Short mmCIF file of C-alpha atoms in Angstrom, two decimals:
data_model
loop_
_atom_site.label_atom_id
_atom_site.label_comp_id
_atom_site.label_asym_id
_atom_site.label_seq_id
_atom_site.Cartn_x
_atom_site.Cartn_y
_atom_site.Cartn_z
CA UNK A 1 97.23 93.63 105.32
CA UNK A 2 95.00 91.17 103.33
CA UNK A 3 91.76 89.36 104.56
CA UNK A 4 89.78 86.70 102.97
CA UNK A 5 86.16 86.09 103.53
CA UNK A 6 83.04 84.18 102.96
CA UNK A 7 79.76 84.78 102.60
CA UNK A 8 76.67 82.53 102.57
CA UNK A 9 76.85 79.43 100.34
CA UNK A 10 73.39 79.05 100.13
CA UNK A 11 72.72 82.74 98.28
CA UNK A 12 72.04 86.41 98.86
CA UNK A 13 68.62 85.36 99.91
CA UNK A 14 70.14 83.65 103.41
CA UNK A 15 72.84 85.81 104.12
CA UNK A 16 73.00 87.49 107.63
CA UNK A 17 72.08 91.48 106.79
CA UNK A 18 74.96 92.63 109.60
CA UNK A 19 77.46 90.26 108.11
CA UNK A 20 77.41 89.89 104.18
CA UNK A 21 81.22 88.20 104.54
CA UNK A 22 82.61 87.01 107.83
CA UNK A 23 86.56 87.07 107.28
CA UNK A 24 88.46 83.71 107.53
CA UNK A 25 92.07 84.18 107.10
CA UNK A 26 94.13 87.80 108.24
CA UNK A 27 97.36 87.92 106.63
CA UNK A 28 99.92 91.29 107.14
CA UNK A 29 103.41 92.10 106.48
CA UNK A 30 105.27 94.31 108.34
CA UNK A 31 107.86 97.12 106.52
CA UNK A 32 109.59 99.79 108.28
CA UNK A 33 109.57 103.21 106.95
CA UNK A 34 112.31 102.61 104.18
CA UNK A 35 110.00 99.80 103.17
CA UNK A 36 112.55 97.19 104.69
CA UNK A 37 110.49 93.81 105.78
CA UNK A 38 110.34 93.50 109.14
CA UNK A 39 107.89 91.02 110.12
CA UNK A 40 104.95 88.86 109.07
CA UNK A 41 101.32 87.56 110.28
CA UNK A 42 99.07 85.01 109.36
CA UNK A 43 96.11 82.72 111.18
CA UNK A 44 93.13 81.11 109.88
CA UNK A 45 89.48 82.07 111.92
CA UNK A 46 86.80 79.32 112.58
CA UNK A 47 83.44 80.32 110.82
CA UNK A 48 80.89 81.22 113.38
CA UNK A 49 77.90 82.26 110.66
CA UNK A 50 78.78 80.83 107.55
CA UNK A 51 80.26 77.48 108.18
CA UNK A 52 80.10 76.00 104.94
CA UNK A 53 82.10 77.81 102.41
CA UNK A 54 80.95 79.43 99.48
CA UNK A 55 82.06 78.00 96.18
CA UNK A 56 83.81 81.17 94.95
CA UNK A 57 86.17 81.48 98.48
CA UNK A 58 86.73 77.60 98.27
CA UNK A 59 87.77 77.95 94.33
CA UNK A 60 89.85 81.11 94.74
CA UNK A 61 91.32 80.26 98.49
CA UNK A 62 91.46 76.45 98.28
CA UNK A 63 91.45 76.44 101.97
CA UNK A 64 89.08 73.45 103.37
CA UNK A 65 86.32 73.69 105.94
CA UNK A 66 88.52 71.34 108.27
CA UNK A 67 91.95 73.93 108.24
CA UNK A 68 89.40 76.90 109.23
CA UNK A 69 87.54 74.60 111.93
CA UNK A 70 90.97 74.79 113.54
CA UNK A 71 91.56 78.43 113.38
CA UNK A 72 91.09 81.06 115.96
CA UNK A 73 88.05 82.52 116.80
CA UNK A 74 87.76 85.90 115.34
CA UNK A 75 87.95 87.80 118.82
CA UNK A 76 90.85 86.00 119.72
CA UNK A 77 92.47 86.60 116.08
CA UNK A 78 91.70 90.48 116.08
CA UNK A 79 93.02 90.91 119.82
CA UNK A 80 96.29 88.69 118.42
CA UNK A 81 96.56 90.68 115.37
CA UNK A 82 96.27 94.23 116.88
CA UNK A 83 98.87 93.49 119.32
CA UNK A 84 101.30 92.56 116.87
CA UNK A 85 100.52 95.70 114.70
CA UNK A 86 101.17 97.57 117.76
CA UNK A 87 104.45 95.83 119.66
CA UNK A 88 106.51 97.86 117.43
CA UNK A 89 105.30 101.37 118.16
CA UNK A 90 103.10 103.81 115.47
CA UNK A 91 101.67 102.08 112.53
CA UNK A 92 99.53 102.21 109.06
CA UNK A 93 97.58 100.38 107.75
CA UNK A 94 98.31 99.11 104.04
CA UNK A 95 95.78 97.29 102.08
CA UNK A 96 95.50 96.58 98.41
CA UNK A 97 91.77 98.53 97.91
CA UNK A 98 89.14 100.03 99.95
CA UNK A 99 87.20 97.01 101.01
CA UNK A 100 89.53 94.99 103.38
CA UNK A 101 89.52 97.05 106.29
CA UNK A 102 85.21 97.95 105.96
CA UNK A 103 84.77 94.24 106.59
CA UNK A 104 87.08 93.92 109.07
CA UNK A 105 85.50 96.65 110.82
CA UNK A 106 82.24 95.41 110.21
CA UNK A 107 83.03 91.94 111.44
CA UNK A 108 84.34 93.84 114.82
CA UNK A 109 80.60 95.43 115.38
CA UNK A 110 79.17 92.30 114.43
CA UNK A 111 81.03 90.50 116.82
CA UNK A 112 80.58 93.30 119.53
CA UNK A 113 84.28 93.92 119.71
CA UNK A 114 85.30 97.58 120.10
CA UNK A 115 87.13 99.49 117.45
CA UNK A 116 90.88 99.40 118.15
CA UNK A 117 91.80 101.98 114.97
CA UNK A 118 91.70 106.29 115.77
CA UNK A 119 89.64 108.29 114.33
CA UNK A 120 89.49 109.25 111.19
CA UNK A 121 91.51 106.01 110.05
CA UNK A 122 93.86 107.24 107.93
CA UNK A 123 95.45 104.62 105.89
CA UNK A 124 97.30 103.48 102.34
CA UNK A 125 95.51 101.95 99.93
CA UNK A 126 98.34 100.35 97.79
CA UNK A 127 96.11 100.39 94.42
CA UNK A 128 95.62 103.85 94.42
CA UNK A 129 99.42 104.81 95.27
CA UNK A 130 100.18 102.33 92.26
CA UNK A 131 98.25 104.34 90.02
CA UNK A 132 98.94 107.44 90.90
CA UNK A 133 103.16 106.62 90.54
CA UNK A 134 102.63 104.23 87.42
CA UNK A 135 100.00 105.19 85.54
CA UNK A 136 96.89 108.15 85.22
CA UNK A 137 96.48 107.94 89.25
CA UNK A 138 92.32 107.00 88.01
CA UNK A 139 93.15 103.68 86.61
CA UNK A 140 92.72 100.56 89.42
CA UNK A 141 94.71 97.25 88.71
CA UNK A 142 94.33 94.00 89.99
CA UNK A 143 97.11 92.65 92.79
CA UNK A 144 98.52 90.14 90.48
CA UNK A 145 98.38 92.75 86.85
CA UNK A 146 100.75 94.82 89.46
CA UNK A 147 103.01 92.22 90.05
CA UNK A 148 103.57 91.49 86.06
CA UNK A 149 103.87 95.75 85.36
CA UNK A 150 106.60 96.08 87.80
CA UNK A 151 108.13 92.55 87.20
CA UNK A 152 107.82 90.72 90.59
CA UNK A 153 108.39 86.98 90.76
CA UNK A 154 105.69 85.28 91.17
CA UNK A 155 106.98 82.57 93.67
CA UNK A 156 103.42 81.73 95.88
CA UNK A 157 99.75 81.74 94.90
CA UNK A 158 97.56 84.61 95.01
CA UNK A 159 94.26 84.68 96.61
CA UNK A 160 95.54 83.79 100.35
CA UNK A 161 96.01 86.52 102.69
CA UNK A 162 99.43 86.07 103.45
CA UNK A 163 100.60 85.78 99.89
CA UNK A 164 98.63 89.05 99.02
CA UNK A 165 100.29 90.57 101.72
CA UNK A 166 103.50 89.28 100.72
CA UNK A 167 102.69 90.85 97.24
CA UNK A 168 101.35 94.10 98.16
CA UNK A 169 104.27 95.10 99.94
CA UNK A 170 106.78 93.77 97.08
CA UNK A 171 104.55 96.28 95.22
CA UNK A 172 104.90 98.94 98.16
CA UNK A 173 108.80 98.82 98.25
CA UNK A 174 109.05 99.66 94.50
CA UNK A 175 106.74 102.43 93.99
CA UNK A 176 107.98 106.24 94.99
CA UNK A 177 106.82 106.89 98.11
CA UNK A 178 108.37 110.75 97.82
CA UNK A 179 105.89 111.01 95.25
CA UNK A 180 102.98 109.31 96.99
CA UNK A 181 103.04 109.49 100.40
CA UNK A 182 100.53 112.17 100.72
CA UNK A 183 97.42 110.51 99.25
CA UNK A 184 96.68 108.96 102.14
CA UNK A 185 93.29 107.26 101.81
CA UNK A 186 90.51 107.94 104.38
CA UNK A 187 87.95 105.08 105.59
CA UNK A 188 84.38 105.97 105.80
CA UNK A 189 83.01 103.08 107.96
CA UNK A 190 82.68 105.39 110.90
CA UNK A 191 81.61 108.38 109.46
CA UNK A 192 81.52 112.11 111.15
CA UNK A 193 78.69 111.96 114.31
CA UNK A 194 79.08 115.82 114.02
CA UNK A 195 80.24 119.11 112.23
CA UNK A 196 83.54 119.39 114.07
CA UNK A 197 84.33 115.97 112.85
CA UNK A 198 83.56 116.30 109.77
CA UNK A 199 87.53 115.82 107.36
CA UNK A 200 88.35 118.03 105.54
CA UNK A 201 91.86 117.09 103.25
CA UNK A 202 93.78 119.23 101.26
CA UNK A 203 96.49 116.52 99.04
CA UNK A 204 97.93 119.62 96.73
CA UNK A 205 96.15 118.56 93.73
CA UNK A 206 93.02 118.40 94.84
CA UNK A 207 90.76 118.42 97.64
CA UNK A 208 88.57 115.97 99.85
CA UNK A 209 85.50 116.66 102.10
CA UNK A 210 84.17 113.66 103.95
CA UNK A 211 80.68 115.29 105.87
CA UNK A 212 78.26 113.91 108.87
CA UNK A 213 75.52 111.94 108.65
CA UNK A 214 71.94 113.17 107.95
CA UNK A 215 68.78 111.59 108.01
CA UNK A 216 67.53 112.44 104.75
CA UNK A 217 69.26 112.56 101.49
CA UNK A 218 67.48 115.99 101.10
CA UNK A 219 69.17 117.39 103.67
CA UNK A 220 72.46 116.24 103.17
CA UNK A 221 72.48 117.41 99.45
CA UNK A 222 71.10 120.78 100.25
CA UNK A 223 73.99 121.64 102.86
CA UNK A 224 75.32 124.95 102.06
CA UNK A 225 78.76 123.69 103.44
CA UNK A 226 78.62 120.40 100.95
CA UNK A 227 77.64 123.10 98.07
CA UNK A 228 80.29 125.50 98.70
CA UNK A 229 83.28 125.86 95.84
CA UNK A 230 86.40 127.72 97.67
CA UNK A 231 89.63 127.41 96.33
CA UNK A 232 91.60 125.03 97.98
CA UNK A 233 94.85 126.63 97.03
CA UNK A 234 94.14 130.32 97.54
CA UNK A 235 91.15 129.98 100.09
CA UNK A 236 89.06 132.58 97.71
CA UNK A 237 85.49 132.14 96.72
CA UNK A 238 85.22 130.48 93.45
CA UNK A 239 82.01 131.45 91.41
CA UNK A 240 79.62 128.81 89.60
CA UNK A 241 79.67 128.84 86.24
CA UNK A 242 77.73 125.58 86.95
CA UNK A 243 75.73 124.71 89.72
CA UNK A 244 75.23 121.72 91.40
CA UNK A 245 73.57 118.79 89.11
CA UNK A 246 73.16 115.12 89.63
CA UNK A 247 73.19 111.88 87.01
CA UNK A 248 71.75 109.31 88.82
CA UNK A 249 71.00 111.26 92.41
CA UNK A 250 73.89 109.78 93.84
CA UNK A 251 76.28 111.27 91.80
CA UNK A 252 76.50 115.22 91.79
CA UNK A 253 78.95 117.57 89.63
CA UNK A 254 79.72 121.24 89.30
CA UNK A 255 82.07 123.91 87.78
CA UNK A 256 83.51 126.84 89.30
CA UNK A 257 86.18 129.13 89.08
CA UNK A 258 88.97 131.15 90.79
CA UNK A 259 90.19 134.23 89.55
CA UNK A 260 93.93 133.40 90.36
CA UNK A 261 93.53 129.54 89.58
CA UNK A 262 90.93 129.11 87.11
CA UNK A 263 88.20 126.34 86.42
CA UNK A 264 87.74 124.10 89.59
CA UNK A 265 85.38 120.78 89.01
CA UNK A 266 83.87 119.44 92.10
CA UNK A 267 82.13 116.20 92.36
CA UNK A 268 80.61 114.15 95.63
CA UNK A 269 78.78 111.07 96.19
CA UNK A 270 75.45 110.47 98.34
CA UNK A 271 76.54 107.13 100.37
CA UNK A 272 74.82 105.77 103.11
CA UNK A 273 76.69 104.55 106.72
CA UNK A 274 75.82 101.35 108.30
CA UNK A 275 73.35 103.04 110.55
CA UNK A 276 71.34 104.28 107.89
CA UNK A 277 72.63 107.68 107.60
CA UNK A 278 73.82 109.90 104.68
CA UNK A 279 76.79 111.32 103.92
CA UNK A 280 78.82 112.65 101.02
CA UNK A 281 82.25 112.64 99.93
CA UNK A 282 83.26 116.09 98.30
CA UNK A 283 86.43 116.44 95.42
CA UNK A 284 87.22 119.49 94.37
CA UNK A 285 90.16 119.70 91.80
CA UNK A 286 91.40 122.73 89.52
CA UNK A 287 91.04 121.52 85.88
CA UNK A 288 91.43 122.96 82.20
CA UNK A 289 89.12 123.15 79.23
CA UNK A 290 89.13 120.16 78.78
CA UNK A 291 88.01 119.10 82.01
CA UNK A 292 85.38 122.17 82.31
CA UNK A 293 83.92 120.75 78.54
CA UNK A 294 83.33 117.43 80.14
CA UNK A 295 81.68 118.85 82.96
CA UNK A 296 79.39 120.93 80.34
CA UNK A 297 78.87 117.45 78.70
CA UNK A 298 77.21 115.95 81.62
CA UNK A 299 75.05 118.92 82.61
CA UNK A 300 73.99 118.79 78.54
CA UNK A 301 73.44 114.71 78.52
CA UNK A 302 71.54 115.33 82.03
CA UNK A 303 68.99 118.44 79.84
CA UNK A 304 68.71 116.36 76.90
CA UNK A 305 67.37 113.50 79.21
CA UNK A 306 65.06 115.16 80.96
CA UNK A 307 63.71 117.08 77.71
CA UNK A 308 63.02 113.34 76.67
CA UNK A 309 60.92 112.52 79.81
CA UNK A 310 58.62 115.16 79.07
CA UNK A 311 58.16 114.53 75.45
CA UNK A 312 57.70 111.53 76.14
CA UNK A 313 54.77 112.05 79.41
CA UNK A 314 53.06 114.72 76.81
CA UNK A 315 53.05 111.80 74.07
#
């Protein structure tokens, strides 16, 4: 699936704060599980907010105002485009990136149209699978830089949804999905409401930890759960060699280590949901020296910074 959006032409300074991009054009391929293509979908949406278009949709899209007045209206286009996901039984999602299906879901609540996906979403984002079979697995390419790597011809223009679609799943069909089928992505627009909800993954290699919402960023960063540091291959307890420490207050980094699998670096990130809560998203991964040395690094750069500060309040 690939979406296209605006947002306000006018500036930041206008926009509507429950809808920074209201989606004009849904675009979707359908492949069956052997990555055969089955099916396709396409429609434009009439603009209901932003109804001029913003110089960098109508330079990268080249769609006009008067194609998209003649569109569906987004309710109608969701309702059409969730049917034909589901005619044909179970499906997943596939997007190139994180960010399509946030502001889809956002444009549902916006909208006031009720979530169709489960919960948790689990889904495949296509970027991350083509890193982790191509290159490093950290490493995120543009659509089109995929295309060229893996030699795809290059027959229709990017930046529509369709064609993206198109291309993603020409992408899809030649990576190894033996290899990376299990790194599923998860989507944090709806996040946890509770403990018991809170997702817990374990992909082999490492280890992801999605918890609920708190009020304050205080709490959510001193939850012993969020702090803990077990082994996500043995289940033992994995001692700090260093605790807990944060770069920027959003970003947070440790070192542990298990007696039977040795140094374990965790990481999580403070984010906030759209109704103002706080949540984190937890890695843990087993590491070597190398990776336990850059993990010393930070905590060192992180000292030396705030030795600095002080000097510099006593001067």
């Amino acid at each position: 699936m690939d979406l296209e959006w605006n947002q306000c032409p006018s500036g930041k300074e206008d926009e509507v704060e429950k809808l920074p991009f209201e989606i004009f054009e849904i675009g979707a391929v359908k492949l069956d599980e052997d990555m055969n293509r089955l099916d396709s979908y396409s429609c434009y949406i009439k603009p209901q907010v932003y109804k001029e278009l913003h110089y960098i949709a109508k330079g990268l899209t080249h769609v006009s105002m008067e194609s998209l007045n003649d569109g569906k209206t987004f309710a109608d286009a969701v309702g059409e485009f969730i049917g034909w996901c589901e005619k044909d039984g179970e499906y997943r999602v596939c997007t190139w990136g994180t960010s399509d299906l946030v502001e889809l879901q956002r444009n549902m609540r916006y909208f006031d149209i009720s979530n169709p996906f489960s919960y948790p979403l689990f889904y495949y984002d296509v970027q991350k699978l083509f890193s982790i079979d191509r290159e490093d697995g950290k490493s995120r390419r543009a659509l089109e830089t995929a295309v060229d790597m893996l030699g795809i011809e290059k027959d229709i223009d990017f930046h529509r949804a369709i064609s993206d679609a198109e291309y993603t799943a020409k992408v899809m069909a030649l990576l190894d999905m033996k290899k990376v089928s299990a790194y599923y992505s998860i989507d944090t627009y709806r996040t946890p409401k509770t403990v018991k909800e809170e997702i817990k993954v374990n992909y082999g290699t490492y280890e992801k930890y999605i918890t609920k919402g708190y009020d304050t960023k205080e709490e959510l960063v001193n939850n012993a759960r969020l702090l803990a540091t077990r082994c996500y291959l043995c289940g033992g307890t994995a001692r700090k060699k260093i605790r807990w420490f944060t770069m920027n207050s959003k970003m947070h980094y440790c070192l542990a280590e298990c007696r039977q699998h040795g140094y374990i670096k965790g990481r999580f990130r403070v984010r906030e949901d759209e109704d103002g809560r706080f949540y984190a998203s937890r890695v843990l991964k087993i590491t070597d020296e190398a990776g336990a040395e850059e993990i010393r690094q930070r905590q060192s750069e992180v000292r030396k910074r705030r030795r600095d500060k002080r000097q510099k309040k006593k001067s």
